[in-house]
CSV table of C-alpha atoms in Angstrom, one decimal:
chain,number,residue,atom,x,y,z
W,11,MET,CA,149.0,-121.7,83.9
W,12,THR,CA,148.4,-119.7,87.2
W,13,MET,CA,144.8,-118.9,88.1
W,14,PRO,CA,143.3,-116.3,90.4
W,15,GLY,CA,142.5,-117.1,94.0
W,16,THR,CA,139.2,-118.2,95.4
W,17,SER,CA,136.6,-115.7,96.7
W,18,SER,CA,136.0,-117.2,100.2
W,19,TRP,CA,139.6,-118.2,101.0
W,20,GLN,CA,142.4,-115.8,100.3
W,21,LEU,CA,145.7,-117.2,99.1
W,22,ARG,CA,148.6,-116.3,101.3
W,23,ASP,CA,152.1,-115.3,100.4
W,24,GLY,CA,153.8,-118.2,98.7
W,25,GLU,CA,150.6,-119.9,97.5
W,26,GLN,CA,149.2,-120.0,94.0
W,27,ILE,CA,146.7,-122.0,92.0
W,28,VAL,CA,148.1,-123.8,89.0
W,29,ALA,CA,145.9,-125.2,86.3
W,30,CYS,CA,147.0,-128.6,84.9
W,31,ASN,CA,144.7,-130.6,82.7
W,32,THR,CA,142.4,-127.8,81.5
W,33,SER,CA,140.2,-130.2,79.5
W,34,LEU,CA,138.7,-131.2,82.9
W,35,PHE,CA,137.2,-127.7,83.2
W,36,GLY,CA,133.8,-126.7,81.8
W,37,GLN,CA,132.1,-130.1,82.3
W,38,LYS,CA,130.0,-131.7,85.0
W,39,HIS,CA,131.8,-134.3,87.1
W,40,PHE,CA,130.1,-137.0,89.3
W,41,LEU,CA,133.0,-137.5,91.7
W,42,ILE,CA,136.3,-135.6,92.2
W,43,GLY,CA,139.1,-136.2,94.6
W,44,ILE,CA,140.9,-133.7,96.8
W,45,THR,CA,144.2,-134.4,98.7
W,46,ARG,CA,146.9,-132.6,100.7
W,47,VAL,CA,150.4,-133.8,100.0
W,48,ARG,CA,154.0,-133.1,101.1
W,49,ASN,CA,157.0,-135.1,99.8
W,50,GLU,CA,155.0,-138.1,98.7
W,51,ALA,CA,157.0,-138.9,95.5
W,52,PRO,CA,157.7,-142.6,96.2
W,53,ILE,CA,153.9,-143.5,96.4
W,54,LEU,CA,152.3,-140.6,94.6
W,55,ARG,CA,152.2,-141.9,91.0
W,56,ASP,CA,150.5,-145.2,92.2
W,57,THR,CA,148.1,-143.1,94.3
W,58,LEU,CA,147.0,-140.9,91.4
W,59,ASN,CA,146.7,-143.9,89.1
W,60,TYR,CA,144.6,-145.8,91.7
W,61,VAL,CA,142.3,-142.8,92.6
W,62,GLY,CA,142.1,-141.7,89.0
W,63,ASN,CA,140.3,-145.0,88.2
W,64,HIS,CA,137.5,-143.9,90.4
W,65,VAL,CA,137.2,-140.1,90.2
W,66,ASP,CA,136.8,-137.7,87.3
W,67,ALA,CA,139.3,-135.1,88.4
W,68,ILE,CA,141.8,-134.4,91.3
W,69,VAL,CA,142.6,-131.2,93.1
W,70,ALA,CA,145.7,-131.2,95.2
W,71,TYR,CA,147.4,-129.0,97.8
W,72,ASP,CA,151.2,-129.3,97.7
W,73,ASP,CA,152.7,-128.2,101.0
W,74,ALA,CA,156.2,-127.1,100.0
W,75,SER,CA,157.4,-130.4,98.9
W,76,THR,CA,161.2,-130.7,98.3
W,77,ASP,CA,161.1,-133.9,96.2
W,78,ARG,CA,159.4,-134.7,92.8
W,79,THR,CA,155.8,-134.5,94.3
W,80,LEU,CA,154.8,-131.3,92.4
W,81,GLU,CA,156.3,-132.6,89.1
W,82,ILE,CA,154.3,-135.9,89.4
W,83,LEU,CA,151.1,-134.0,90.1
W,84,ARG,CA,151.6,-131.8,87.1
W,85,GLU,CA,152.1,-134.7,84.8
W,86,HIS,CA,149.1,-136.8,85.8
W,87,PRO,CA,146.0,-136.5,83.4
W,88,LYS,CA,143.4,-136.6,86.2
W,89,VAL,CA,145.0,-133.6,88.1
W,90,ALA,CA,143.0,-130.5,87.2
W,91,LEU,CA,144.4,-128.0,89.8
W,92,ILE,CA,147.2,-127.7,92.3
W,93,VAL,CA,147.4,-125.2,95.1
W,94,THR,CA,151.1,-124.8,95.6
W,95,ASN,CA,152.7,-123.5,98.7
W,96,ARG,CA,156.4,-122.5,99.0
W,97,SER,CA,156.4,-121.8,102.7
W,98,TRP,CA,156.6,-124.7,105.2
W,99,GLU,CA,155.3,-123.8,108.7
W,100,ALA,CA,157.2,-125.9,111.3
W,101,ASP,CA,155.7,-124.4,114.5
W,102,ILE,CA,153.4,-126.8,116.3
W,103,GLU,CA,150.4,-124.5,116.6
W,104,ALA,CA,150.9,-123.1,113.1
W,105,ARG,CA,150.9,-126.6,111.7
W,106,ARG,CA,147.7,-127.5,113.4
W,107,ILE,CA,146.0,-124.4,112.0
W,108,ALA,CA,147.6,-124.7,108.6
W,109,GLU,CA,146.5,-128.2,107.9
W,110,GLY,CA,142.9,-127.4,108.5
W,111,ARG,CA,143.1,-124.3,106.5
W,112,HIS,CA,144.7,-126.1,103.6
W,113,ARG,CA,141.8,-128.6,103.3
W,114,GLY,CA,139.3,-125.7,103.4
W,115,LEU,CA,141.2,-123.9,100.7
W,116,LEU,CA,141.3,-127.1,98.6
W,117,LEU,CA,137.5,-127.6,98.9
W,118,GLU,CA,136.8,-123.9,98.0
W,119,THR,CA,139.2,-124.0,95.1
W,120,ALA,CA,137.6,-127.2,93.7
W,121,ARG,CA,134.1,-125.6,94.0
W,122,GLU,CA,135.2,-122.4,92.3
W,123,HIS,CA,136.8,-124.0,89.2
W,124,LEU,CA,135.0,-127.4,88.8
W,125,GLN,CA,131.4,-128.6,88.7
W,126,PHE,CA,130.8,-131.9,90.5
W,127,ASP,CA,128.3,-133.9,92.7
W,128,TRP,CA,130.5,-135.7,95.2
W,129,ILE,CA,133.9,-135.2,96.9
W,130,PHE,CA,136.4,-137.9,97.9
W,131,CYS,CA,139.0,-136.6,100.4
W,132,PHE,CA,142.0,-139.0,100.5
W,133,ASP,CA,145.5,-139.2,101.8
W,134,PRO,CA,148.2,-140.6,99.5
W,135,ASP,CA,149.0,-143.5,101.8
W,136,GLU,CA,145.3,-144.8,101.8
W,137,ARG,CA,143.8,-147.4,99.5
W,138,VAL,CA,140.0,-147.8,99.5
W,139,THR,CA,139.2,-151.4,98.5
W,140,GLY,CA,136.2,-152.5,96.4
W,141,ASP,CA,134.3,-150.6,93.8
W,142,LEU,CA,134.4,-147.0,95.1
W,143,ARG,CA,132.8,-145.4,92.1
W,144,GLY,CA,130.1,-148.1,91.9
W,145,PHE,CA,129.3,-147.8,95.6
W,146,MET,CA,128.9,-144.0,95.2
W,147,GLU,CA,126.7,-144.3,92.1
W,148,GLY,CA,124.4,-146.5,94.3
W,149,THR,CA,124.6,-144.0,97.1
W,150,HIS,CA,123.8,-141.0,94.8
W,151,SER,CA,120.1,-141.8,94.6
W,152,SER,CA,119.7,-142.2,98.4
W,153,ASP,CA,119.1,-139.7,101.1
W,154,TYR,CA,122.7,-140.0,102.4
W,155,ASP,CA,124.9,-136.9,102.2
W,156,GLY,CA,128.2,-138.6,103.3
W,157,VAL,CA,130.0,-141.9,103.6
W,158,ARG,CA,132.4,-143.0,106.4
W,159,ILE,CA,134.9,-145.5,105.2
W,160,GLN,CA,136.4,-148.1,107.7
W,161,LEU,CA,140.1,-147.7,107.9
W,162,PHE,CA,142.7,-150.2,109.2
W,163,ASP,CA,146.4,-149.7,109.7
W,164,ALA,CA,148.9,-152.0,107.9
W,165,TYR,CA,151.9,-153.2,109.8
W,166,MET,CA,155.4,-154.4,109.0
W,167,THR,CA,156.0,-157.8,110.6
W,168,PRO,CA,159.1,-160.0,111.0
W,169,GLY,CA,158.5,-161.8,107.7
W,170,ASP,CA,157.1,-158.8,105.8
W,171,HIS,CA,159.1,-155.5,106.2
W,172,ALA,CA,160.9,-155.0,102.9
W,173,PRO,CA,160.6,-151.3,101.9
W,174,TYR,CA,158.0,-150.2,99.4
W,175,GLN,CA,159.4,-149.6,95.9
W,176,ALA,CA,157.8,-147.1,93.6
W,177,ASP,CA,157.2,-149.6,90.8
W,178,ARG,CA,154.7,-151.6,93.0
W,179,GLU,CA,151.1,-151.2,93.6
W,180,LEU,CA,150.5,-150.1,97.2
W,181,LEU,CA,147.1,-151.8,97.5
W,182,GLY,CA,147.6,-155.1,99.2
W,183,PHE,CA,151.3,-154.4,99.8
W,184,ARG,CA,151.4,-155.6,103.4
W,185,ARG,CA,150.0,-158.9,104.7
W,186,PHE,CA,148.9,-157.9,108.2
W,187,PHE,CA,146.6,-155.2,109.7
W,188,GLY,CA,145.6,-154.1,113.2
W,189,PRO,CA,142.0,-154.6,114.2
W,190,GLU,CA,141.7,-151.0,115.3
W,191,ARG,CA,139.1,-149.4,113.0
W,192,ARG,CA,138.6,-145.7,112.4
W,193,ASP,CA,135.5,-144.6,110.5
W,194,ILE,CA,136.6,-141.6,108.4
W,195,LEU,CA,134.2,-139.3,106.6
W,196,MET,CA,135.9,-139.4,103.2
W,197,LEU,CA,133.0,-138.8,100.9
W,198,TRP,CA,130.3,-136.2,100.9
W,199,ARG,CA,127.9,-134.3,98.5
W,200,ASN,CA,129.0,-131.0,97.1
W,201,ARG,CA,126.7,-128.7,99.1
W,202,LEU,CA,127.8,-125.3,100.1
W,203,GLU,CA,126.7,-125.7,103.7
W,204,PHE,CA,129.3,-128.5,104.1
W,205,ILE,CA,132.5,-126.8,105.1
W,206,PHE,CA,135.8,-128.0,106.6
W,207,ALA,CA,136.2,-127.8,110.4
W,208,LYS,CA,139.6,-129.1,111.3
W,209,ARG,CA,140.1,-132.5,109.6
W,210,GLU,CA,136.5,-133.3,108.6
W,211,PRO,CA,133.7,-131.4,106.9
W,212,ALA,CA,131.1,-130.0,109.2
W,213,GLY,CA,127.3,-130.1,108.7
W,214,VAL,CA,127.1,-133.5,107.0
W,215,GLU,CA,124.3,-135.2,109.1
W,216,HIS,CA,122.9,-138.1,107.0
W,217,VAL,CA,125.9,-140.4,106.8
W,218,ARG,CA,126.3,-144.1,106.0
W,219,THR,CA,129.3,-146.4,106.7
W,220,GLY,CA,130.6,-148.5,103.9
W,221,LEU,CA,133.7,-149.8,102.1
W,222,TYR,CA,137.1,-150.5,103.7
W,223,CYS,CA,140.5,-148.7,103.5
W,224,GLN,CA,144.0,-149.9,103.9
W,225,HIS,CA,146.2,-147.3,105.5
W,226,TYR,CA,150.0,-147.6,105.0
W,227,GLY,CA,151.3,-144.7,107.0
W,228,LYS,CA,153.0,-147.1,109.5
W,229,SER,CA,154.3,-149.6,107.0
W,230,LEU,CA,156.1,-148.2,103.9
W,231,SER,CA,159.5,-148.9,105.3
W,232,VAL,CA,161.5,-148.9,108.5
W,233,ASP,CA,163.1,-145.6,107.6
W,234,HIS,CA,159.7,-144.0,106.9
W,235,TRP,CA,158.4,-145.3,110.3
W,236,GLU,CA,161.3,-143.5,112.0
W,237,GLU,CA,160.6,-140.3,110.0
W,238,THR,CA,156.9,-140.5,111.0
W,239,CYS,CA,157.9,-140.8,114.6
W,240,ASP,CA,160.1,-137.8,114.4
W,241,TYR,CA,157.5,-135.8,112.6
W,242,TYR,CA,154.9,-136.3,115.3
W,243,ILE,CA,157.4,-135.7,118.0
W,244,ARG,CA,158.5,-132.4,116.5
W,245,HIS,CA,155.3,-131.0,115.1
W,246,PHE,CA,152.5,-132.1,117.4
W,247,PRO,CA,151.7,-131.4,121.0
W,248,PHE,CA,153.9,-133.7,123.1
W,249,ASP,CA,151.3,-134.8,125.7
W,250,THR,CA,148.8,-135.9,123.1
W,251,TYR,CA,151.0,-137.2,120.2
W,252,GLY,CA,154.7,-136.7,120.8
W,253,ARG,CA,155.1,-138.9,123.9
W,254,LYS,CA,153.2,-141.8,122.1
W,255,TRP,CA,155.4,-141.6,119.0
W,256,LEU,CA,158.6,-141.2,121.1
W,257,GLU,CA,157.9,-144.6,122.6
W,258,ARG,CA,157.4,-146.1,119.2
W,259,LYS,CA,160.8,-145.1,117.8
W,260,GLY,CA,162.9,-148.2,117.0
W,261,ARG,CA,159.8,-150.4,117.0
W,262,ALA,CA,158.8,-150.5,113.4
W,263,ILE,CA,158.5,-154.3,113.2
W,264,HIS,CA,155.4,-155.6,114.9
W,265,THR,CA,154.0,-158.8,116.2
W,266,GLN,CA,151.0,-157.0,117.6
W,267,SER,CA,149.3,-153.7,116.8
W,268,ASP,CA,150.4,-150.5,118.5
W,269,PHE,CA,147.5,-151.1,120.9
W,270,MET,CA,148.7,-154.6,121.9
W,271,ARG,CA,146.1,-156.5,119.9
W,272,PRO,CA,146.6,-159.4,117.4
W,273,LEU,CA,147.3,-158.7,113.8
W,274,TYR,CA,145.1,-160.2,111.0
W,275,GLU,CA,145.3,-160.7,107.3
W,276,TRP,CA,143.0,-158.5,105.2
W,277,GLY,CA,139.5,-159.9,105.0
W,278,ASP,CA,136.5,-161.1,106.9
W,279,THR,CA,138.4,-162.2,110.0
W,280,LEU,CA,139.9,-158.8,110.4
W,281,PHE,CA,136.6,-157.1,109.9
W,282,ALA,CA,134.8,-159.4,112.4
W,283,ASN,CA,137.4,-158.6,115.1
W,284,ALA,CA,137.4,-154.9,114.4
W,285,VAL,CA,137.7,-152.5,117.4
W,286,GLU,CA,136.2,-149.1,116.7
W,287,MET,CA,138.5,-146.3,117.8
């Protein structure tokens, strides 16, 4: 079922809002997830199952996928809405603007069609460890308006570089992680003054840091590593992204992190040696 566009963000040519599990409408949710995806079929079912254990509903933006991504989204019981786009923008500047706009449209679409207290903004290749929902239920009664989650990159290593298979769980898939830590604002209260500005919501001032996240963007397979390098080379400014990723081509298997630091197994030793980026 196709739904009308949002009031604050106008849908563009090639975009439409598709209602999926309509039983999720008309009720108050505690926590919903929003995600922007493109050609994520190999990992998407596991992603939706994993996130679906923590959130009440999911709203997704499908950016002109050419694999089974849209079909998988439609089939999952936790997916309430999909914003579909049939027009891929390959230009470097257009991509930068589009990705921020897509996230803003996602947030506005969720607000228009669902009632909820908290938002969890996730990428398909991320796995937050621990009791995400329990953590948020404890945060709900506090004065915090947002939560930054500590994210670490997983790496393929000489003894651990078999490609990911769709019948596996992604959580804990790789053994080693780099100590570089990025604290990402992934959760925030549903307040109208909190709006997207580029990649993160703006206006969220009272923020705590908690939970950990495994990021698999560099470690699904050797082929995926090479595709990721090519994507950044072609679609991002060369001086800030392209040059770095050009140097990484052919170097999928790691004995150190991309920043020349030791790798650690997931756990307290990794967290104790974390280097904030």
